[in-house]
Amino acid sequence: MPQPSTPRRALGRPPRISRQEVVEKARRIVDEEGVGRLTMRRLAAEIGSTPMALYHHVRDKEELLVLLLDDYAERTLRRPEPPAHPRERIVTAAAAIHEVLAACPWIVEVLAADDLMSRSALWFVEQIVDGLVACGLSPERAVHGYRAIWYYTAGEIVVRATAARRRADESRATYRERVFADLDPSELPRLAQVADRWAPLTAEDTYLDGLRALVDGLIATR
Amino acid sequence: MPQPSTPRRALGRPPRISRQEVVEKARRIVDEEGVGRLTMRRLAAEIGSTPMALYHHVRDKEELLVLLLDDYAERTLRRPEPPAHPRERIVTAAAAIHEVLAACPWIVEVLAADDLMSRSALWFVEQIVDGLVACGLSPERAVHGYRAIWYYTAGEIVVRATAARRRADESRATYRERVFADLDPSELPRLAQVADRWAPLTAEDTYLDGLRALVDGLIATR
DNA sequence: ACCTGAACACCGTTCAAGT
DNA sequence: ACCTGAACACCGTTCAAGT
């Protein structure tokens, strides 16, 4: 997936389309019409070529999506001035990744990515791992701590994005309401107590609160 | 999605297949061949009917998947004896949900579910919210705390399931390795330091550690 | 009310051939 | 080396008709 360091143009027919053009056009389709509209056939048509020509520049659709995420991260991730306090460095780096990812919901399809191993995201991972070490964790526990933060962040985005997609479909949104409507207060008293506030409460953006709690818990000496 | 409380059989042609049969056969296909093999056409063939007959019992494929998750949760979630200490009650309930979901990776396609609002999961949500209240949080903050735990849990499962899927494809697993191989130690010292231990470190199951850290952070009076 | 058949409007990818 | 055309083996869903 990383561009080969030597472009080494081999002999033979000169290429008419480039990997870069493929990614760029794919990005335009995704931005303008959503990731659901990105098909190899559609992309080929946009480029003015055939579906099979694409397979000379990306190995398959999954690689195309990963390239798209790399490209997006590279263009939008901006490194913040790292705060002096390591705890804040961790929070700031995680929040920066979260902000960028949350702004592009199509990401969910790719997020699957083991650890968001985009080159451009590595600096943020470094900030988090280093911040945890500076807080007294061993390098091993710091890596585990980074993973926990990544789980929390990826989960927030996946859950939120899907909830938003569901909400768009009016007829489906009522399921939760029905379940909450006939809750048995003697069996589930707490849920009954908050039942009518559930929707607004879960609509609030509490990513940062949860992140701070998690980071606090991770660095607390136990 | 909940069965109507009155079955009220209307007049007309008697049904040859039931919603329950549809879900059961779908479950068998998923268990034996994976969620990727579950198609409306395949399912209809298994039942000995036509694809369109299914649409009389489920509104579309997405509803079928949600029904499948409900069914799975109902059959496998077993309520643990709640520990006396509220902190442990939270951890135990979350771990129980996590254990069940982690054991069925196909869930990822559905996990999207806003809050896992399966009826059978509500008891676990109650345990978590109630435990947080018992630890001194307001009901509102307790709901937010539950959400954070759910983000963390869902994220862990999604990330792990996708990583496993990728690992199955040998040729793709090398990307991370390549990125780590030519890491610049002066720019990313911490990552360079743990680079060769990254794979085993991230393969470890640290769900419980992260969960405990998150819960600690959530209930810490600040 | 429930089910069927045929069709619509698509997919990603392989294969064999052309330049 | 790069691109094309045709085909393979599928999808989910709608529509009109049958019982």
XYZ file of C-alpha atoms (C1' of nucleotides) in Angstrom:
482
model
C 0.000 0.000 0.000
C 2.797 2.488 0.582
C 3.982 3.849 -2.752
C 7.152 2.036 -3.756
C 10.050 4.388 -3.066
C 11.394 3.852 -6.590
C 8.707 4.649 -9.124
C 10.704 2.519 -11.619
C 8.670 2.935 -14.792
C 9.033 -0.325 -16.602
C 8.981 -0.739 -20.325
C 5.768 -1.237 -22.221
C 2.576 0.641 -22.772
C 2.550 3.952 -20.876
C -0.161 4.191 -18.210
C -3.201 6.340 -18.946
C -4.482 6.481 -15.399
C -2.545 6.602 -12.129
C -3.151 5.227 -8.670
C -3.353 8.811 -7.498
C -6.068 9.630 -10.006
C -8.015 6.567 -8.926
C -7.884 7.642 -5.283
C -8.729 11.247 -6.110
C -11.780 10.394 -8.175
C -12.894 7.891 -5.536
C -12.629 10.616 -2.939
C -14.817 12.919 -5.018
C -17.519 10.284 -5.340
C -17.416 9.540 -1.619
C -17.507 13.220 -0.669
C -20.324 14.077 -2.995
C -22.519 10.988 -2.848
C -21.422 8.865 0.070
C -19.385 5.713 0.343
C -22.390 3.619 -0.652
C -22.140 4.995 -4.150
C -18.513 4.107 -4.592
C -18.406 1.055 -6.824
C -15.631 -0.084 -9.074
C -17.923 0.289 -12.071
C -19.037 3.769 -11.123
C -15.463 4.823 -10.436
C -14.291 3.489 -13.782
C -17.031 5.409 -15.552
C -16.019 8.608 -13.710
C -12.435 8.129 -14.831
C -13.541 7.285 -18.363
C -12.164 3.801 -18.264
C -13.282 0.252 -17.590
C -13.704 -1.471 -14.234
C -10.836 -3.792 -14.931
C -8.343 -1.020 -15.584
C -8.647 -0.113 -11.899
C -7.325 -3.484 -10.869
C -3.967 -2.517 -12.295
C -3.657 0.240 -9.722
C -5.350 -1.186 -6.634
C -5.529 -4.846 -5.734
C -9.196 -4.782 -4.822
C -11.914 -2.615 -3.371
C -10.731 -3.041 0.191
C -7.302 -1.690 -0.655
C -8.964 1.258 -2.344
C -10.849 2.050 0.859
C -7.696 1.860 2.958
C -5.917 4.165 0.500
C -8.858 6.522 0.787
C -8.551 6.602 4.567
C -4.797 7.183 4.357
C -5.370 10.013 1.927
C -8.048 11.558 4.113
C -5.950 11.329 7.264
C -2.978 12.864 5.503
C -4.969 15.833 4.261
C -6.926 16.597 7.415
C -4.906 15.565 10.467
C -3.143 18.625 11.869
C -0.707 18.175 14.710
C -1.675 20.269 17.724
C 0.967 21.911 19.885
C 1.483 19.155 22.468
C 0.550 20.381 25.978
C 3.270 20.171 28.601
C 1.352 17.871 30.907
C 1.442 14.279 29.622
C -2.139 13.573 30.623
C -3.315 16.444 28.433
C -1.018 15.316 25.648
C -2.835 11.988 25.574
C -6.271 13.594 25.634
C -5.354 16.123 22.953
C -3.930 13.537 20.557
C -6.877 11.167 20.940
C -9.356 14.013 20.577
C -7.630 15.166 17.375
C -7.972 11.733 15.795
C -11.525 11.461 17.000
C -12.487 14.832 15.606
C -11.189 14.041 12.149
C -12.763 10.592 12.029
C -16.086 11.715 13.437
C -16.351 14.261 10.633
C -16.313 11.578 7.970
C -18.842 8.905 8.765
C -17.992 6.788 5.735
C -14.877 5.848 7.623
C -16.769 3.217 9.551
C -16.473 0.789 6.671
C -12.712 0.914 6.898
C -12.217 1.738 10.526
C -11.905 -1.867 11.003
C -8.282 -1.007 10.336
C -6.357 -2.820 13.027
C -4.951 0.330 14.612
C -5.449 3.100 12.131
C -1.958 2.500 10.905
C -1.997 5.380 8.494
C 1.479 6.834 8.421
C 0.066 10.234 9.184
C -1.657 8.932 12.304
C 1.494 7.483 13.799
C 2.534 10.768 15.342
C -0.686 10.780 17.337
C -0.140 7.226 18.467
C 3.341 8.266 19.564
C 1.916 11.129 21.612
C -0.461 8.795 23.398
C 2.046 6.048 24.107
C 4.684 8.548 25.181
C 2.235 10.409 27.388
C 1.291 7.180 29.138
C 4.947 6.318 29.702
C 5.530 9.803 31.060
C 2.671 9.127 33.478
C 4.574 6.157 34.842
C 3.333 3.218 32.792
C 5.739 0.644 31.411
C 6.034 0.686 27.609
C 4.006 -2.524 27.505
C 1.175 -1.120 29.580
C 1.348 2.081 27.549
C 0.669 0.138 24.357
C -2.258 -1.578 26.037
C -3.485 1.792 27.222
C -3.294 3.156 23.702
C -5.333 0.189 22.512
C -8.020 0.865 25.117
C -8.217 4.485 23.964
C -8.461 3.331 20.361
C -11.250 0.858 21.190
C -13.172 3.585 22.961
C -12.671 6.050 20.114
C -13.473 3.633 17.299
C -16.499 2.372 19.196
C -17.842 5.860 19.726
C -17.608 6.588 16.018
C -19.087 3.301 14.853
C -21.993 3.435 17.292
C -22.732 7.076 16.569
C -22.514 6.732 12.814
C -24.873 3.785 12.762
C -27.294 5.459 15.119
C -27.363 8.451 12.777
C -27.966 6.218 9.784
C -30.829 4.503 11.573
C -32.344 7.770 12.676
C -32.501 8.882 9.081
C -34.952 6.032 8.531
C -37.982 7.249 10.480
C -39.849 3.972 10.545
C -37.034 2.170 12.299
C -36.348 4.644 15.101
C -39.374 3.569 17.063
C -38.004 0.213 18.221
C -36.047 1.655 21.138
C -39.018 3.793 22.094
C -41.323 0.790 22.164
C -38.885 -1.195 24.287
C -38.580 1.696 26.712
C -42.304 2.351 26.739
C -43.215 -0.980 28.271
C -40.319 -1.274 30.652
C -41.188 -2.966 33.944
C -40.124 -0.460 36.649
C -39.979 -3.143 39.324
C -37.542 -5.229 37.322
C -35.488 -2.431 35.756
C -35.963 0.558 38.069
C -33.014 2.665 36.924
C -33.859 2.334 33.247
C -37.502 3.144 33.964
C -36.343 6.206 35.867
C -34.379 7.604 32.941
C -36.540 6.157 30.163
C -38.010 9.424 28.972
C -34.674 11.210 29.088
C -32.791 8.427 27.300
C -32.932 9.895 23.801
C -31.641 13.389 24.673
C -29.105 11.971 27.123
C -27.583 9.616 24.582
C -27.650 12.304 21.919
C -25.244 14.435 23.956
C -21.636 14.359 22.856
C -19.757 13.011 25.849
C -16.747 11.634 24.020
C -14.348 13.885 25.901
C -15.791 13.083 29.314
C -15.450 9.371 28.718
C -11.979 9.824 27.277
C -10.821 11.734 30.346
C -12.292 9.105 32.640
C -10.525 6.358 30.721
C -7.197 8.176 30.708
C -7.539 8.937 34.434
C -8.224 5.279 35.101
C -5.296 4.170 32.972
C -2.740 6.400 34.653
C -4.042 5.981 38.211
C -1.448 4.142 40.228
C -3.187 1.147 41.665
C -39.531 -5.926 15.820
C -41.028 -7.128 19.083
C -43.652 -9.786 18.344
C -47.097 -8.223 18.562
C -48.610 -9.312 21.871
C -51.769 -10.502 20.100
C -50.893 -12.969 17.371
C -54.275 -12.161 15.780
C -54.347 -14.539 12.837
C -56.189 -12.712 10.120
C -58.365 -14.368 7.546
C -56.983 -15.546 4.261
C -54.423 -18.037 3.107
C -52.725 -19.768 6.050
C -48.978 -19.078 6.355
C -46.588 -21.849 5.315
C -43.502 -20.330 6.911
C -43.190 -18.328 10.130
C -40.990 -15.488 11.241
C -39.519 -17.867 13.779
C -38.622 -20.382 11.101
C -36.987 -17.649 9.044
C -34.827 -16.587 12.001
C -33.965 -20.172 12.930
C -32.854 -21.133 9.443
C -30.914 -17.898 9.145
C -29.133 -18.696 12.390
C -28.154 -22.119 11.088
C -26.648 -20.629 7.944
C -24.737 -18.015 9.955
C -23.465 -20.566 12.476
C -22.362 -23.047 9.881
C -21.071 -20.842 7.088
C -20.683 -17.316 8.389
C -22.730 -14.188 8.024
C -21.271 -13.550 4.589
C -23.195 -16.510 3.248
C -26.522 -15.311 4.553
C -28.427 -13.960 1.567
C -32.133 -13.684 1.086
C -31.906 -16.038 -1.878
C -29.855 -18.608 -0.040
C -32.156 -18.424 2.973
C -35.237 -18.871 0.801
C -33.688 -21.934 -0.818
C -32.888 -23.392 2.612
C -36.494 -22.906 3.659
C -37.751 -24.293 0.408
C -39.445 -21.099 -0.651
C -38.789 -18.030 -2.757
C -36.846 -14.915 -1.795
C -39.960 -12.827 -1.870
C -41.837 -14.982 0.606
C -39.347 -13.830 3.250
C -40.430 -10.242 2.839
C -43.755 -11.171 4.351
C -42.069 -12.022 7.632
C -39.203 -9.534 7.848
C -39.217 -6.076 6.351
C -35.733 -6.353 4.877
C -32.345 -7.879 5.440
C -31.348 -5.407 8.120
C -34.340 -6.327 10.244
C -33.443 -9.967 9.818
C -29.965 -9.281 11.196
C -31.343 -7.401 14.200
C -33.742 -10.280 14.881
C -30.801 -12.630 14.673
C -28.886 -10.630 17.274
C -31.925 -10.523 19.575
C -32.323 -14.260 19.225
C -28.654 -14.875 19.903
C -28.603 -12.613 22.972
C -31.695 -14.266 24.354
C -30.281 -17.743 24.026
C -26.769 -17.065 25.315
C -26.854 -14.210 27.843
C -26.917 -15.678 31.350
C -27.319 -13.326 34.280
C -24.453 -13.638 36.729
C -25.037 -13.365 40.468
C -24.482 -9.609 40.926
C -21.527 -8.922 43.237
C -22.247 -6.852 46.320
C -19.837 -4.064 45.472
C -21.313 -1.772 42.782
C -17.989 -1.335 41.032
C -17.752 -5.083 40.508
C -21.381 -5.210 39.449
C -20.589 -2.833 36.610
C -17.510 -4.758 35.543
C -19.293 -8.107 35.722
C -22.269 -6.982 33.655
C -20.131 -5.370 30.967
C -17.820 -8.374 30.846
C -20.804 -10.705 30.421
C -22.062 -8.772 27.414
C -18.572 -8.575 26.013
C -17.978 -12.285 26.398
C -21.125 -13.222 24.524
C -20.560 -10.738 21.723
C -16.877 -11.523 21.331
C -17.780 -15.160 20.774
C -19.805 -14.353 17.683
C -17.817 -12.169 15.328
C -20.608 -11.890 12.752
C -22.221 -9.539 15.218
C -20.110 -6.695 13.932
C -22.431 -6.155 11.005
C -25.283 -5.453 13.369
C -23.456 -4.096 16.358
C -24.123 -0.832 14.916
C -27.252 -1.224 17.006
C -27.620 2.053 18.836
C -27.258 0.565 22.312
C -27.764 -3.143 21.957
C -31.368 -2.627 22.870
C -32.179 -6.294 22.850
C -34.737 -6.906 25.559
C -32.543 -9.581 27.026
C -29.622 -7.154 27.324
C -31.586 -4.578 29.277
C -30.930 -6.289 32.585
C -27.211 -5.820 32.027
C -27.672 -2.179 31.146
C -29.656 -1.817 34.362
C -26.816 -3.355 36.368
C -24.329 -0.927 34.897
C -26.459 2.188 35.297
C -27.501 1.191 38.798
C -23.932 0.381 39.777
C -22.781 3.799 38.635
C -25.559 5.495 40.595
C -24.605 3.440 43.640
C -21.071 4.776 43.194
C -22.367 8.299 43.536
C -23.099 9.395 39.966
C -26.299 11.214 39.083
C -28.672 9.215 36.887
C -27.689 11.433 33.956
C -23.975 10.849 34.414
C -24.674 7.172 34.954
C -26.301 6.940 31.512
C -23.320 8.717 29.997
C -21.045 6.338 31.839
C -22.934 3.369 30.455
C -22.520 4.806 26.980
C -18.752 5.143 27.460
C -18.571 1.504 28.545
C -20.632 0.487 25.532
C -18.380 2.461 23.152
C -15.337 0.786 24.633
C -16.900 -2.666 24.440
C -18.289 -2.319 20.924
C -15.006 -0.821 19.730
C -12.988 -3.676 21.163
C -15.150 -6.205 19.359
C -15.220 -4.386 16.033
C -11.488 -3.735 15.989
C -10.615 -7.272 17.062
C -13.016 -8.940 14.633
C -11.679 -6.964 11.698
C -8.089 -7.555 12.707
C -8.806 -11.282 12.783
C -10.438 -11.134 9.373
C -7.429 -9.293 7.962
C -4.988 -11.681 9.548
C -6.701 -14.554 7.776
C -5.571 -12.917 4.536
C -1.803 -13.464 4.716
C -0.853 -11.084 1.944
C -2.450 -8.133 3.677
C -0.977 -8.553 7.126
C 2.374 -7.197 6.077
C 1.306 -3.561 5.775
C 1.644 -2.830 9.485
C 4.951 -4.645 9.551
C 6.291 -2.574 6.691
C 5.170 0.659 8.335
C 6.837 -0.366 11.580
C 9.968 -1.587 9.858
C 10.951 1.798 8.497
C 9.906 3.859 11.478
C 12.137 6.847 12.138
C 13.294 6.417 15.776
C 14.215 10.082 16.094
C 10.719 11.183 15.109
C 8.717 8.433 16.795
C 10.960 7.107 19.575
C 8.331 5.315 21.638
C 6.864 3.467 18.696
C 10.330 2.494 17.510
C 11.063 1.201 20.997
C 8.083 -1.145 21.029
C 7.970 -1.834 17.303
C 9.083 -5.459 17.457
C 6.796 -6.241 20.364
C 3.746 -4.548 18.833
C 2.151 -7.657 17.335
C 2.264 -9.825 20.483
C 1.352 -6.870 22.690
C -1.736 -6.001 20.702
C -2.703 -9.661 20.432
C -3.081 -9.883 24.209
C -6.609 -9.724 25.522
C -6.675 -6.675 27.753
C -10.381 -5.954 27.580
C -10.833 -6.361 31.332
C -7.880 -4.140 32.221
C -9.196 -1.344 30.043
C -12.704 -1.829 31.354
C -11.533 -1.571 34.947
C -9.546 1.551 34.155
C -12.562 3.120 32.473
C -14.891 2.237 35.340
C -12.361 3.531 37.885
C -12.125 6.780 35.975
C -15.892 7.099 35.696
C -16.567 6.624 39.399
C -13.589 8.623 40.675
C -14.876 11.713 42.430
C -13.195 14.629 40.808
C -53.154 -12.975 3.555
C -49.701 -15.270 1.727
C -46.819 -16.901 -1.901
C -44.712 -17.165 -6.784
C -42.143 -15.869 -11.198
C -40.077 -12.847 -13.645
C -37.661 -8.889 -13.909
C -34.920 -4.602 -12.490
C -30.934 -2.651 -11.490
C -27.195 -3.563 -9.862
C -22.489 -5.805 -7.648
C -16.888 -7.408 -7.495
C -13.861 -10.034 -10.032
C -11.716 -13.459 -13.540
C -10.247 -14.574 -18.046
C -8.563 -14.089 -22.692
C -7.457 -11.097 -25.881
C -5.711 -6.818 -27.785
C -2.016 -2.833 -28.241
C 2.766 -3.053 -19.107
C -1.480 -1.556 -19.515
C -6.124 -1.653 -21.017
C -10.615 -3.707 -23.009
C -14.924 -6.691 -23.659
C -17.362 -10.144 -22.418
C -18.706 -13.113 -19.094
C -19.314 -15.373 -14.348
C -21.595 -15.725 -10.410
C -23.877 -13.388 -7.765
C -26.850 -9.496 -4.937
C -31.515 -7.042 -2.556
C -35.856 -5.639 -3.847
C -40.187 -4.284 -6.666
C -44.101 -5.485 -9.292
C -48.012 -8.014 -11.017
C -50.168 -11.981 -10.774
C -51.915 -16.166 -8.664
C -54.457 -18.976 -4.742
